Amino acid sequence: MYQLECIECGQKYTDSEVVYTCKCGGLLDVIYDYSAIQLDMERLRTEAPSVWKYKALLPVEGKPVSIHEGGTPLYRCDRLAEKIGIKELYVKHEGLNPSGSFKDRGMTAGVTKAMELGMKTLACASTGNTSASLSTYGAKAGLPVIVLLPEGKVALGKVAQALIHGAKVLSIKGNFDEAVVLVRQLCDEEKIYLLNSINPYRLEGQKTIGHEICDQLGFNVPDRVIVPVGNAGNTAAIYKGFKEFMELGITDSVPKMTGIQTEGACPVTKAFKMGVEDIVPEKNPETIATAIRIGNPVNAKKALRAIYESGGCSEAVSDEELIEAQKDLAQLEGIGVEPASATSIAGLKKLIDSGVIDHDEKVVCVTTGHLLKDPEEVMNISTKPITVDANIEAVRKAVFSR
Ligand SMILES: *Cc1c(COP(=O)(O)O)cnc(C)c1O
Ligand SMILES: [Zn+2]
């Protein structure tokens, strides 16, 4: 009922092959015969959202390796909307997945596939959250995990997760893009299953963000969805979720897909502004948002196609702008996110200010990871706690001082 297909040359591969990219080098997509898919409409209307609610649209036969991923809240954010100057704003907070990022949606699908394929060891290169998630799902599945991290460039909470869930953690003396090259070679030569987002099954799990947004809006489609962009898989995946619902006649439109990067790491934004599908890799990407500190995003072509096809756009924000958005989310809406996640809000603000986004649009911003992933960044951008002697006069004085 499904196959893998190259997005460049159309070459097909069966779902029993361990393959990540086409012989021609192109990215692979999972394709379905939608006419053969029977959706239980009663279940669709009544069951609470979660990744596996949409199992009929996922390329997995057996029992999922699952610890309840997805089903994250879609918050209506009126205070933040008022500050930014837009009528209807929602935040889909993916930081509330089991390991604290949307990566869990992809990993539940990808690790389930690894079990089906009979793979014995799992690996990834990661800016942090992919490794945290893979370590979590590897533990649940009972499979050993190897993760390659760029030394000194991964937020503390994410390293802690990989360690406690029992992964073998390698700190590579290089950046993320270099770690990706190494892990791909390792997996090819040692028959280890690769779970970077080049793996098409991971993106299938992530497309359920699109399904859930529709579902939570009463099977309506927002005008626009704004997503932080690193390796660019999520932008493409979410778009696919919306397209599928349209294909199945559940909805009748797709949102304008809008991808946000940082000024220090924005090959996708640059390609969009030039109107092309191919990025020019950046050698030394740099940003406080370590999750998207990526110079050579593997899924850029898929994401750019989604952006062009949906009539969306891409913009880059500064670290200062994303820090302001991170504080606004936390202080106006009670939503705690890590730096990369705040780029969706910072990008929205920038695109409203420049007139690209209309005040009347109904917008969903995706926040990709939880605040506690990166406590060090928070301490660096916040005023320090006030140290006070343990007596009431000192406490009162501190409370009323300015
Ligand atoms: C992985 C990640 C991203 C980037 O997602 P891509 O699919 O690689 O574009 C953004 N934010 C956070 C918190 C992430 O973990
Ligand atoms: Zn091909």
JSON list of C-alpha atoms and ligand atoms in Angstrom, two decimals, residues 5-13 21-28, ligand 2:
[
{"chain": "A", "resi": 5, "resn": "GLU", "atom": "CA", "xyz": [9.91, 7.14, -4.31]},
{"chain": "A", "resi": 6, "resn": "CYS", "atom": "CA", "xyz": [12.78, 9.45, -5.26]},
{"chain": "A", "resi": 7, "resn": "ILE", "atom": "CA", "xyz": [11.65, 13.08, -5.43]},
{"chain": "A", "resi": 8, "resn": "GLU", "atom": "CA", "xyz": [14.15, 13.74, -8.25]},
{"chain": "A", "resi": 9, "resn": "CYS", "atom": "CA", "xyz": [13.99, 10.80, -10.68]},
{"chain": "A", "resi": 10, "resn": "GLY", "atom": "CA", "xyz": [10.92, 8.86, -9.54]},
{"chain": "A", "resi": 11, "resn": "GLN", "atom": "CA", "xyz": [12.84, 5.62, -8.88]},
{"chain": "A", "resi": 12, "resn": "LYS", "atom": "CA", "xyz": [10.85, 3.37, -6.53]},
{"chain": "A", "resi": 13, "resn": "TYR", "atom": "CA", "xyz": [12.02, 1.21, -3.64]},
{"chain": "A", "resi": 21, "resn": "THR", "atom": "CA", "xyz": [18.43, 8.17, -0.44]},
{"chain": "A", "resi": 22, "resn": "CYS", "atom": "CA", "xyz": [18.08, 7.25, -4.10]},
{"chain": "A", "resi": 23, "resn": "LYS", "atom": "CA", "xyz": [20.95, 5.90, -6.22]},
{"chain": "A", "resi": 24, "resn": "CYS", "atom": "CA", "xyz": [20.83, 9.31, -7.96]},
{"chain": "A", "resi": 25, "resn": "GLY", "atom": "CA", "xyz": [21.35, 11.03, -4.61]},
{"chain": "A", "resi": 26, "resn": "GLY", "atom": "CA", "xyz": [17.77, 12.33, -4.40]},
{"chain": "A", "resi": 27, "resn": "LEU", "atom": "CA", "xyz": [15.64, 12.38, -1.25]},
{"chain": "A", "resi": 28, "resn": "LEU", "atom": "CA", "xyz": [13.01, 9.66, -0.82]},
{"chain": "B", "resi": 2, "resn": "ZN", "atom": "ZN", "xyz": [16.55, 9.29, -7.86]}
]
